[in-house]
GROMACS .gro file of C-alpha atoms in nm:
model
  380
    1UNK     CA    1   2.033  -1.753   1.285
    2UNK     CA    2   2.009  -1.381   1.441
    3UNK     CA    3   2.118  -1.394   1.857
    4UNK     CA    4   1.811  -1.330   2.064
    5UNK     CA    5   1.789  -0.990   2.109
    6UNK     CA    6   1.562  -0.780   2.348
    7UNK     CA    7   1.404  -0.413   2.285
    8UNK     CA    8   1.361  -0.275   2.632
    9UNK     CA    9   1.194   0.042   2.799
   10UNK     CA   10   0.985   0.119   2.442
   11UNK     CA   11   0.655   0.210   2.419
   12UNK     CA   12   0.519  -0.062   2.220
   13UNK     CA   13   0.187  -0.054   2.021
   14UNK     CA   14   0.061  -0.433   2.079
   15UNK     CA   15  -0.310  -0.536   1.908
   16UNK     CA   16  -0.443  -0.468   2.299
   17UNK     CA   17  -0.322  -0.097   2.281
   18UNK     CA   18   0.013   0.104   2.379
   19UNK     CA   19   0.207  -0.053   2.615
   20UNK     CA   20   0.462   0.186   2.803
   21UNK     CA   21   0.844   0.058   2.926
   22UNK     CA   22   0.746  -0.271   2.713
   23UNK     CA   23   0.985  -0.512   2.590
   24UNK     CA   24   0.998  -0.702   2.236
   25UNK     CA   25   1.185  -1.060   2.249
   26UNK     CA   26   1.298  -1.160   1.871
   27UNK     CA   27   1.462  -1.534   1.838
   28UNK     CA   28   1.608  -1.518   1.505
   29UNK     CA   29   1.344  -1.434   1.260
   30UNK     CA   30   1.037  -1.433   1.462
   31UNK     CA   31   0.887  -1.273   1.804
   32UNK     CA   32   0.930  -1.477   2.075
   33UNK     CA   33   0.701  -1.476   2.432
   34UNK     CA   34   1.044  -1.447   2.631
   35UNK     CA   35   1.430  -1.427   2.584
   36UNK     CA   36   1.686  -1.675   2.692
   37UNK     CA   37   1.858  -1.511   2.956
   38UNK     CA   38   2.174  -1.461   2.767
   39UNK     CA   39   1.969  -1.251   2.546
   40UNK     CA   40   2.134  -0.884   2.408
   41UNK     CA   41   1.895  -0.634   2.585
   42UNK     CA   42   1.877  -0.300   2.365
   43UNK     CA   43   1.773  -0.018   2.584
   44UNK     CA   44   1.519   0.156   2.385
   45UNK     CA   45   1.430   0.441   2.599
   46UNK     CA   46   1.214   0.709   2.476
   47UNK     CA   47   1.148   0.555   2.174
   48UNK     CA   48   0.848   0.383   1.997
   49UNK     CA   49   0.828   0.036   1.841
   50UNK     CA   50   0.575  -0.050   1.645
   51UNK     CA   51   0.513  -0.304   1.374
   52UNK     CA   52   0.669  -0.310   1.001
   53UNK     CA   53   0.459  -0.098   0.774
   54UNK     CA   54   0.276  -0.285   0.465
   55UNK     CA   55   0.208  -0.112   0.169
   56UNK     CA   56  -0.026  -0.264  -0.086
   57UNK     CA   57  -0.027  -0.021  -0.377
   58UNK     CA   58   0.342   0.123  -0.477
   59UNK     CA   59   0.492   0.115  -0.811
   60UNK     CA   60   0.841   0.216  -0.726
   61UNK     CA   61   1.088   0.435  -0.557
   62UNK     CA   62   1.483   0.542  -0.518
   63UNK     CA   63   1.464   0.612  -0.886
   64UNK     CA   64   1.355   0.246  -0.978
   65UNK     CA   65   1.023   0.124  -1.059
   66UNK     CA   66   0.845  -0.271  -1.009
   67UNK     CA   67   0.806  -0.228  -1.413
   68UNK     CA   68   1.127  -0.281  -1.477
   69UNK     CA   69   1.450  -0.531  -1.441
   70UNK     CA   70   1.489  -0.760  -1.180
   71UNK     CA   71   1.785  -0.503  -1.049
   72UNK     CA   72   1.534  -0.221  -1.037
   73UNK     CA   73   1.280  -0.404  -0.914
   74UNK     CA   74   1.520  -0.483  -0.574
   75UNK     CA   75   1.649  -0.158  -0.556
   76UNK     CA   76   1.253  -0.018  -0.519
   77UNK     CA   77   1.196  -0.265  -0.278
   78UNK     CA   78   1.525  -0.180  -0.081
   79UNK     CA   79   1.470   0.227  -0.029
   80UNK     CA   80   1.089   0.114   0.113
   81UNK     CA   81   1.212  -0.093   0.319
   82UNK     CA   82   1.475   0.183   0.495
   83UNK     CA   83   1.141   0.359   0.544
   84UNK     CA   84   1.017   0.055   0.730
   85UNK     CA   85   0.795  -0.064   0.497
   86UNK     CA   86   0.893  -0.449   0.574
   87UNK     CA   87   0.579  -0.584   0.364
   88UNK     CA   88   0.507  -0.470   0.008
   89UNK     CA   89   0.280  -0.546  -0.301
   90UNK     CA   90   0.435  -0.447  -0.611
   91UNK     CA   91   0.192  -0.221  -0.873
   92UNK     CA   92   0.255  -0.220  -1.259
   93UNK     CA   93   0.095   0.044  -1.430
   94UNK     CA   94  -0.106   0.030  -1.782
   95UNK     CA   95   0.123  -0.068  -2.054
   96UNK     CA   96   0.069  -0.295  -2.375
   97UNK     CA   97  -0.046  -0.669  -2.251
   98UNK     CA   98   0.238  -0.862  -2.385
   99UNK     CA   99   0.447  -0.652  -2.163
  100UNK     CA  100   0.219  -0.714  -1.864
  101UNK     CA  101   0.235  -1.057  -1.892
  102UNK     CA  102   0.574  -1.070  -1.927
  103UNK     CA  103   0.648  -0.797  -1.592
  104UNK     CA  104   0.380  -1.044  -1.390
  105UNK     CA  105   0.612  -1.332  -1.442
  106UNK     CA  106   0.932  -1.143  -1.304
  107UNK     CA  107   0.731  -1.017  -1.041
  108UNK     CA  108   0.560  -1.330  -0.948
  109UNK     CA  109   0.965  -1.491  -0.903
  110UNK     CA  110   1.032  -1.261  -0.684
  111UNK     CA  111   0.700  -1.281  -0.483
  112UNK     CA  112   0.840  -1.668  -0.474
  113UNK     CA  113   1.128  -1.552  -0.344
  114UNK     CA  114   0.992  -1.351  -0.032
  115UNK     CA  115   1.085  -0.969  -0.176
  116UNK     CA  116   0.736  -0.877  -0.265
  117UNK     CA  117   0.444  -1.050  -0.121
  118UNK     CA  118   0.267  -1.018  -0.434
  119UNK     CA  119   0.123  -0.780  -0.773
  120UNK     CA  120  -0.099  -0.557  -0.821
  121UNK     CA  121  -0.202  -0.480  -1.155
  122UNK     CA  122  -0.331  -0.104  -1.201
  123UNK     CA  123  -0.444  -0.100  -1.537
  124UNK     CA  124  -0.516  -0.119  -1.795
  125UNK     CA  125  -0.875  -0.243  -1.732
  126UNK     CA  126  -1.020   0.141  -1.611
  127UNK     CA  127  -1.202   0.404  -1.761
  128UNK     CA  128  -1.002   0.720  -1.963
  129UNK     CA  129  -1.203   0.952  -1.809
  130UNK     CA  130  -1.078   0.908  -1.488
  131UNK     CA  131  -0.723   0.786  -1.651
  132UNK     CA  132  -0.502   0.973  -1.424
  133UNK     CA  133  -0.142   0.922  -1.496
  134UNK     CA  134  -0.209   0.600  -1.749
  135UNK     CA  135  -0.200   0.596  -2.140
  136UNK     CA  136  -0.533   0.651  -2.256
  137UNK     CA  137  -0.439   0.458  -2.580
  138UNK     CA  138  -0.350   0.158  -2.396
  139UNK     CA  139  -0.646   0.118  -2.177
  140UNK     CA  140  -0.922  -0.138  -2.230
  141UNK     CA  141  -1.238  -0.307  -2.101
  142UNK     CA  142  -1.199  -0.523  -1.874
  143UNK     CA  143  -1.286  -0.860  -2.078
  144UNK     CA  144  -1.260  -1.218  -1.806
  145UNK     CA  145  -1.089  -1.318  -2.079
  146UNK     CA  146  -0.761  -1.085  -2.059
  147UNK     CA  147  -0.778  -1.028  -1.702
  148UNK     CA  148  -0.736  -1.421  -1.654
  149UNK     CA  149  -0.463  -1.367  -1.883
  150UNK     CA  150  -0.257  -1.153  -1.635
  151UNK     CA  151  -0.367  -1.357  -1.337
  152UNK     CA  152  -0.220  -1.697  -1.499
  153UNK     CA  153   0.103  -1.464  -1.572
  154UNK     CA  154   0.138  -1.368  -1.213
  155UNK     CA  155   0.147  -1.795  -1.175
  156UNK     CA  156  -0.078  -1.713  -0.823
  157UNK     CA  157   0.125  -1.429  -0.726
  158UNK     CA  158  -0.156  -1.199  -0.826
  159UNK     CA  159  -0.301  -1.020  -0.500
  160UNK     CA  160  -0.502  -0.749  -0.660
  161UNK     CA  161  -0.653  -0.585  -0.955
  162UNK     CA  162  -0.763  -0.237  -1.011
  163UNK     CA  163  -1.102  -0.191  -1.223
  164UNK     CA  164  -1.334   0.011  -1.364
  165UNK     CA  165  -1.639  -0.211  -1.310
  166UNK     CA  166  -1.825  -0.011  -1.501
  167UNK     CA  167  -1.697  -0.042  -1.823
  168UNK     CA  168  -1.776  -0.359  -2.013
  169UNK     CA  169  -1.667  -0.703  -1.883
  170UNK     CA  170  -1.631  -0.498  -1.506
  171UNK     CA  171  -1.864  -0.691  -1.334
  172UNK     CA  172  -1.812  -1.048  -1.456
  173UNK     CA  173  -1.425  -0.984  -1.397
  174UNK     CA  174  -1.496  -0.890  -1.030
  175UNK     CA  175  -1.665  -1.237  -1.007
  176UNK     CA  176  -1.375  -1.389  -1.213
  177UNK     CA  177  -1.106  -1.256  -0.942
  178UNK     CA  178  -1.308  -1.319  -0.596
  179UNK     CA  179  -1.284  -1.695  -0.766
  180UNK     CA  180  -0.978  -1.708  -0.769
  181UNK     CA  181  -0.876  -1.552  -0.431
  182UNK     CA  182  -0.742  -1.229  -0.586
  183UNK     CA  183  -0.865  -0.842  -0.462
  184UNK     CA  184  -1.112  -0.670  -0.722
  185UNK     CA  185  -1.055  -0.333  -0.634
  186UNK     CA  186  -1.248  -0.039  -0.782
  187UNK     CA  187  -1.076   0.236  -0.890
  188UNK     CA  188  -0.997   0.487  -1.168
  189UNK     CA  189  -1.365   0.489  -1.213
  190UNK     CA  190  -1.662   0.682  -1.384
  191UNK     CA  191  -1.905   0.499  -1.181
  192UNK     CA  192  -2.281   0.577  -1.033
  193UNK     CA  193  -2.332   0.488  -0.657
  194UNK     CA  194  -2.552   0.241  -0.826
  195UNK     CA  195  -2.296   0.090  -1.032
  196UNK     CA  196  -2.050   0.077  -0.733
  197UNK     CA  197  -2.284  -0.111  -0.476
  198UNK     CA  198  -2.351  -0.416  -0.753
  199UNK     CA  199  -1.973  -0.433  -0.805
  200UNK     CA  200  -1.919  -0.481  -0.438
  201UNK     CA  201  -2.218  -0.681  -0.421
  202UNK     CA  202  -2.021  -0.882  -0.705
  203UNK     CA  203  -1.697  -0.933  -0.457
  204UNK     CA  204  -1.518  -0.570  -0.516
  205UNK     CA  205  -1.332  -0.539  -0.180
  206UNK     CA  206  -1.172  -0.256  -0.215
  207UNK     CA  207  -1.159   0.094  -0.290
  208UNK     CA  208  -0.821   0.261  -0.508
  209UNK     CA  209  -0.702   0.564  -0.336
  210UNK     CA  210  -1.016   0.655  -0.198
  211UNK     CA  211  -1.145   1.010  -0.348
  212UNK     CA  212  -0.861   1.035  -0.614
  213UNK     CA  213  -0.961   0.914  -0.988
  214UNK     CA  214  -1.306   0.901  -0.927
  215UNK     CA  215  -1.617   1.172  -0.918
  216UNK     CA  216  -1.631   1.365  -0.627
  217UNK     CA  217  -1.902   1.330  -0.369
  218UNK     CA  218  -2.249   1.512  -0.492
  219UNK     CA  219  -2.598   1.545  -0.305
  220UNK     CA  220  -2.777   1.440  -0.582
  221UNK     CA  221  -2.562   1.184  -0.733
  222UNK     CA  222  -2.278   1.030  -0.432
  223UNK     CA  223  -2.115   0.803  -0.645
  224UNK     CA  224  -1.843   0.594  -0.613
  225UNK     CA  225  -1.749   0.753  -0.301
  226UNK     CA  226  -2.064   0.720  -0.077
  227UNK     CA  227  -2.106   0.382  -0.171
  228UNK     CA  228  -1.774   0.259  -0.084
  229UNK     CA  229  -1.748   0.473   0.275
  230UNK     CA  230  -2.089   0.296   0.381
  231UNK     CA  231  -2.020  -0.105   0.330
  232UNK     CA  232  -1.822  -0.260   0.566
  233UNK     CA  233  -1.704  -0.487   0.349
  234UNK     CA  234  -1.495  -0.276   0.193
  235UNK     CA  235  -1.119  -0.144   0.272
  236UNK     CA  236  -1.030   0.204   0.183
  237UNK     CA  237  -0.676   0.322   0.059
  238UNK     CA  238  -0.600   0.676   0.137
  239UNK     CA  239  -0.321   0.866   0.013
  240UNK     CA  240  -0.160   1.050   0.360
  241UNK     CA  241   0.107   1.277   0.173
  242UNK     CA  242  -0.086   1.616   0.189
  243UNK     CA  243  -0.080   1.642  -0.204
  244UNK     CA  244  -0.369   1.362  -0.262
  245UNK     CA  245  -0.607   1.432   0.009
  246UNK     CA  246  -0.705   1.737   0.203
  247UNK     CA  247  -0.719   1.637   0.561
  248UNK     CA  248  -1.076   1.716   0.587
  249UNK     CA  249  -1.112   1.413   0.317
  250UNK     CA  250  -0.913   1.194   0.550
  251UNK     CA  251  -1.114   1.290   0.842
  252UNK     CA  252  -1.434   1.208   0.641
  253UNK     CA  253  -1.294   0.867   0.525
  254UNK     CA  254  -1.240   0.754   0.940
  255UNK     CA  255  -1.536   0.881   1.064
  256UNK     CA  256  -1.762   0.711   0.797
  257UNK     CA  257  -1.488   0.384   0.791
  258UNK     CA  258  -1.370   0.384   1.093
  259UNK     CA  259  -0.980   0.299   1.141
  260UNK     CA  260  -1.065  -0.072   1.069
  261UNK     CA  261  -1.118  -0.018   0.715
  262UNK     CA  262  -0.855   0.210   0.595
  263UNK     CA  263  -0.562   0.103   0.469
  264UNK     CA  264  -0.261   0.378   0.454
  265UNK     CA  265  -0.112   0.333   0.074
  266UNK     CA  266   0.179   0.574  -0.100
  267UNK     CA  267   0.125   0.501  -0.469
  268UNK     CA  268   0.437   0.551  -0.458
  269UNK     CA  269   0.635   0.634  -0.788
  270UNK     CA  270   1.035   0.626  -0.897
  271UNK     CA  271   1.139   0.944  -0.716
  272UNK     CA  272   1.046   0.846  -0.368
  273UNK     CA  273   1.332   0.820  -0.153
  274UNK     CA  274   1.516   1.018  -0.449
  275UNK     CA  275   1.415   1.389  -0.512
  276UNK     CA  276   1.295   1.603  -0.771
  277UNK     CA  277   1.362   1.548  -1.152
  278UNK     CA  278   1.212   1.378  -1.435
  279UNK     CA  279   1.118   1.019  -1.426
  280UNK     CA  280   0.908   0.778  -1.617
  281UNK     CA  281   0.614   0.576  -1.512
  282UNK     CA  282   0.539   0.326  -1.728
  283UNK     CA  283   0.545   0.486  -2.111
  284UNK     CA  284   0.482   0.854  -1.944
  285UNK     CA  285   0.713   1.119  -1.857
  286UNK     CA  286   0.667   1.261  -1.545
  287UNK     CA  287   0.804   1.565  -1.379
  288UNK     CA  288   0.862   1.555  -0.976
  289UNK     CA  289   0.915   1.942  -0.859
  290UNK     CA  290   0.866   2.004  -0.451
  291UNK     CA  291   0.810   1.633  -0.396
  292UNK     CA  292   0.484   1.645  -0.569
  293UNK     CA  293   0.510   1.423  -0.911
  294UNK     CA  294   0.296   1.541  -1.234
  295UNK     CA  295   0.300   1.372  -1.576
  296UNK     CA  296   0.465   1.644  -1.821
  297UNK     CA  297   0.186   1.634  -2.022
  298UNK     CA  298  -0.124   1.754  -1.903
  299UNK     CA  299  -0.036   1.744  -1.545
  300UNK     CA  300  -0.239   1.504  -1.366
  301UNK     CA  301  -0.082   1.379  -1.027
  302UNK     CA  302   0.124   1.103  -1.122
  303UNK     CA  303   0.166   0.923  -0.822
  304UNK     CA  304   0.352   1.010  -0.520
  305UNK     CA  305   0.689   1.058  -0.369
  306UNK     CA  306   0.573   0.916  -0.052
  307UNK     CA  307   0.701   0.699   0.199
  308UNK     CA  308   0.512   0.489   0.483
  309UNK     CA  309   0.763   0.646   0.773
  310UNK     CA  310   0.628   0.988   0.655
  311UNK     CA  311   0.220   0.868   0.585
  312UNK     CA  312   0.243   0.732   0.970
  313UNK     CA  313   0.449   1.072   1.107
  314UNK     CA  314   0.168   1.293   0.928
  315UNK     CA  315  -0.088   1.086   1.061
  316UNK     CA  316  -0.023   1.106   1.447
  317UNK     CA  317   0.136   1.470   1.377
  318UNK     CA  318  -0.126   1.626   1.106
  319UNK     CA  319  -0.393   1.452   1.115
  320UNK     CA  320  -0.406   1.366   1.533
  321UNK     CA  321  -0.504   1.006   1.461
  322UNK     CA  322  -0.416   0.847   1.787
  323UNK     CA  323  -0.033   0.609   1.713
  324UNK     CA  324  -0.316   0.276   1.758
  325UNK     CA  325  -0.523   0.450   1.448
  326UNK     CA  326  -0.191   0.456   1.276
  327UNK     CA  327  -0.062   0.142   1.325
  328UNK     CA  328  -0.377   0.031   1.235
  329UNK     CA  329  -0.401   0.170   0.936
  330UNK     CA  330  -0.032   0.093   0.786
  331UNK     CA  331   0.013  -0.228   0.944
  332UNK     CA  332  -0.293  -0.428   1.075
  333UNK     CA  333  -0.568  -0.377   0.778
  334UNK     CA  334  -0.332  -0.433   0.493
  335UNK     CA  335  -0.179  -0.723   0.657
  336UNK     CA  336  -0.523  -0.915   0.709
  337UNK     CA  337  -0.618  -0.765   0.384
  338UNK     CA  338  -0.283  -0.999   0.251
  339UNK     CA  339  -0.447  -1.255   0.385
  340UNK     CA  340  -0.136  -1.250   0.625
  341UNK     CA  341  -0.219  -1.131   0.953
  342UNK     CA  342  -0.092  -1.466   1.041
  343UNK     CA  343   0.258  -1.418   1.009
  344UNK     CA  344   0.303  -1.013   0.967
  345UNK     CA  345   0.075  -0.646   1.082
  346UNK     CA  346   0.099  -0.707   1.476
  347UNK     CA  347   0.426  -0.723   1.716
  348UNK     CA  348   0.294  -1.093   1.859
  349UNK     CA  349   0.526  -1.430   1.949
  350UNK     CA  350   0.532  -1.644   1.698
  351UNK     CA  351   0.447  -1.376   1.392
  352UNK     CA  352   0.766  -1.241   1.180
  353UNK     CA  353   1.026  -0.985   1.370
  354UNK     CA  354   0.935  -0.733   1.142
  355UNK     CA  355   0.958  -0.396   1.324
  356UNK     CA  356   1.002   0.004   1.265
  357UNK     CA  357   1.198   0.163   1.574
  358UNK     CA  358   1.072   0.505   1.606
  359UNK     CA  359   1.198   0.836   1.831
  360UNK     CA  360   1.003   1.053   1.963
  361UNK     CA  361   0.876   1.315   1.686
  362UNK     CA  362   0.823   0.966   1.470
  363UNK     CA  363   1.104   0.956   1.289
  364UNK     CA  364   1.254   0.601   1.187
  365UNK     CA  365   1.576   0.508   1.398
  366UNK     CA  366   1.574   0.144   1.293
  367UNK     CA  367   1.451  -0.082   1.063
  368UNK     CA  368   1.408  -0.484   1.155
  369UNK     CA  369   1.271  -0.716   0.875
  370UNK     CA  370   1.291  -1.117   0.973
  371UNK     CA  371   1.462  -1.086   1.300
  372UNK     CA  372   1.756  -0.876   1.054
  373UNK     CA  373   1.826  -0.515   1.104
  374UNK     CA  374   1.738  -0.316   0.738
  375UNK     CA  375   1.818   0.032   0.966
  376UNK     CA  376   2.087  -0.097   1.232
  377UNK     CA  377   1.904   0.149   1.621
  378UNK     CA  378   2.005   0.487   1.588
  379UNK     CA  379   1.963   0.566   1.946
  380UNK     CA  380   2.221   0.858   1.976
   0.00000   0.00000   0.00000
C-alpha cells in the first residue's frame, strides 16, 4: 500500500466550489478525511488539483487503437492516462460483426480487470448519410436482435451504444439497451426533431458529439439538435479541440444545457499523444496533418488528436468556462453518467485518489490514479 501522502497549499476544486491553500489526504488508494501525522506533506504551491478526467468516447491514442491487441489496447489507455485521463470507456468503431464480437470480449477482460471501465460501441448501427469516418458498406440497421448480440459479447461490460434511432429497429433497440442498464446514445444521425424526442422518450440518454454527424440546426426544421439541447434528461458530448466545434457552438450547448449536462469527450483516435502521419481507424486510412485527423478518402474528420489535459486548458483558457464548469464537465457528469460517481468524478474521502496536478496556465504536472503516481509532481 502507497504511504499517506498530503497535497498542501493547492487550490482544490471540491463538489462545494474552489477551495484556495486546500489540502488533499490520500491513504493508499483512496482520499482520506485526514492524514496520520507521519504523513509526506507535498507542498503544492501555486498549483491546481483537481479530479482525474473521465472520458467516455475515445477509440485510441499514442499510435494504438481499443480495436486492436490486448498490447495496443494498454498502450492507448497508458498515453490518456499521462494526460490525466484516470477513467476511460473504450470506443470500437464500425467493422464486420464477427469482429465486433470478438473486440467486445477482449475489451470486456480488460474492463474486468480495472483498465477500462467499460465499451462503447460506435457503429455500425447509424445512418450513411451522416457516416462520418465509418465504412458505409459495413453499416446496418439497428435490428434488437444484433445489438443484443454485441451486448452479450461485452459479457456486461457494455456501457454505451451509439444509434441512429431512426433507421429501422432504432427505437425498439433504445428500449432493448435502457433494459439492460446500457447508454442508448443518439448519434451519427439523419433524424427529425420529431424522431429525436420519441427516441429519448424511448430511454436515449445521450447525445454523440453534440452538433457533429448530425443536421445542423434550422428554423424550420431543428432537428436532432434542438431536441437534444432542450430535455434534461439528456447528457451532451462536445468535442473541445477547436477543429469539431466553433466556440460559438460550445457556448450555445452551456447556455441551453447548462454545465450539468455536458460531458467533455475527445473521440480521440491513434495519433493522439503521437503526431502527424497516417493511421488507420478501423478498416479506413486516415491522414493526421496539423493535429487535425481526416480519412484519406473523402476527407471527413476522422476523429481527433485530442487529449482531456488540453479539452480542460481550452476550456478555462478559450472558452472562459469558469475551472468548476470544467471540472464539471470532464470529471463530474461522465462519472455519474458511469454510474460511478460513487467511487470516481469528485476529490471526496472515501472515493478513489484519482487526481490531475495542474500549474498555473493548466498544464498537467502530475498524474495520480489509485493513490499511484501515473505523472510523478513536476513542481520545478
Amino acid at each position: 500500500m502507497a504511504p499517506s501522502l498530503v497535497l498542501a497549499g493547492a487550490r482544490v476544486v471540491l463538489p462545494g466550489g474552489v477551495v484556495d491553500d486546500g489540502r488533499v489526504a490520500v491513504g493508499g488508494a483512496k482520499i482520506t478525511a485526514a492524514a496520520p501525522e507521519d504523513a509526506e506533506v507535498l507542498d503544492v504551491s501555486g498549483h491546481w488539483v483537481v479530479p482525474g478526467f473521465v472520458d467516455i468516447h475515445n477509440h485510441g491514442g499514442g499510435g494504438a487503437s481499443f480495436s486492436g491487441t490486448a498490447d495496443d489496447v494498454l498502450k492507448a489507455i497508458r498515453t490518456h492516462r499521462l494526460h490525466g485521463t484516470t477513467t476511460l470507456v473504450a470506443s470500437t468503431v464500425t467493422d464486420e460483426m464477427d469482429l465486433l464480437v470478438t473486440q467486445a470480449g477482449l475489451l470486456s477482460e480488460l474492463a474486468e480487470q480495472g483498465e477500462i471501465a467499460g465499451i462503447h460501441f460506435e457503429g455500425p448501427f447509424i445512418s450513411p448519410c451522416r457516416k462520418g469516418a465509418h465504412s458505409e458498406e459495413l453499416l446496418r440497421d439497428p435490428d434488437p436482435a444484433e445489438v443484443r448480440k454485441l451486448i452479450d459479447a461485452a459479457r456486461g461490460r457494455a456501457t454505451m451504444v451509439t444509434l441512429a434511432t431512426e433507421l429501422p429497429g432504432g427505437i425498439d433497440s433504445v428500449r432493448l439497451l435502457a433494459e439492460h442498464g446500457v447508454i442508448a446514445a443518439i448519434g451519427h444521425t439523419d433524424a427529425t426533431y420529431e424522431q429525436t424526442v420519441e427516441a429519448i422518450d424511448a430511454g436515449a440518454t445521450v447525445a454523440t458529439h453534440l452538433f457533429n454527424a448530425m443536421p445542423a440546426l434550422n428554423h424550420r426544421a431543428p432537428g436532432p439538435i434542438a431536441a437534444l439541447l432542450e430535455d434534461e434528461r439528456v447528457t451532451v458530448e462536445l468535442i473541445n479541440d477547436g477543429v469539431h466545434l466553433h466556440p460559438a457552438a460550445l457556448e450555445l450547448a452551456f447556455h441551453h444545457a447548462g454545465a450539468s449536462r455536458v460531458a467533455f469527450i475527445t473521440d480521440a483516435m491513434d495519433a493522439a499523444g503521437i503526431g502527424d502521419g497516417r493511421y488507420m481507424l478501423g478498416p479506413l486510412e486516415v491522414e493526421v496533418s496539423e493535429g487535425v485527423a481526416r480519412l484519406v478518402e473523402g476527407g471527413s474528420i476522422a476523429g481527433s488528436t485530442l487529449t482531456q489535459d488540453r479539452a480542460f486548458k481550452r476550456a478555462v483558457t478559450v472558452d472562459k468556462l469558469s475551472v468548476q464548469d470544467a471540472v464539471t464537465a470532464l470529471s463530474v457528469n461522465p462519472a455519474r453518467l458511469l454510474g460511478l460517481f460513487d467511487r470516481i468524478g469528485s476529490l471526496e474521502p472515501g472515493k478513489d485518489a484519482d487526481l490531475v496536478l495542474l500549474d498555473a496556465d493548466f498544464d498537467v504536472r502530475g498524474v495520480m490514479r489509485r493513490g499511484e503516481w501515473v505523472v510523478a509532481p513536476q513542481l520545478a
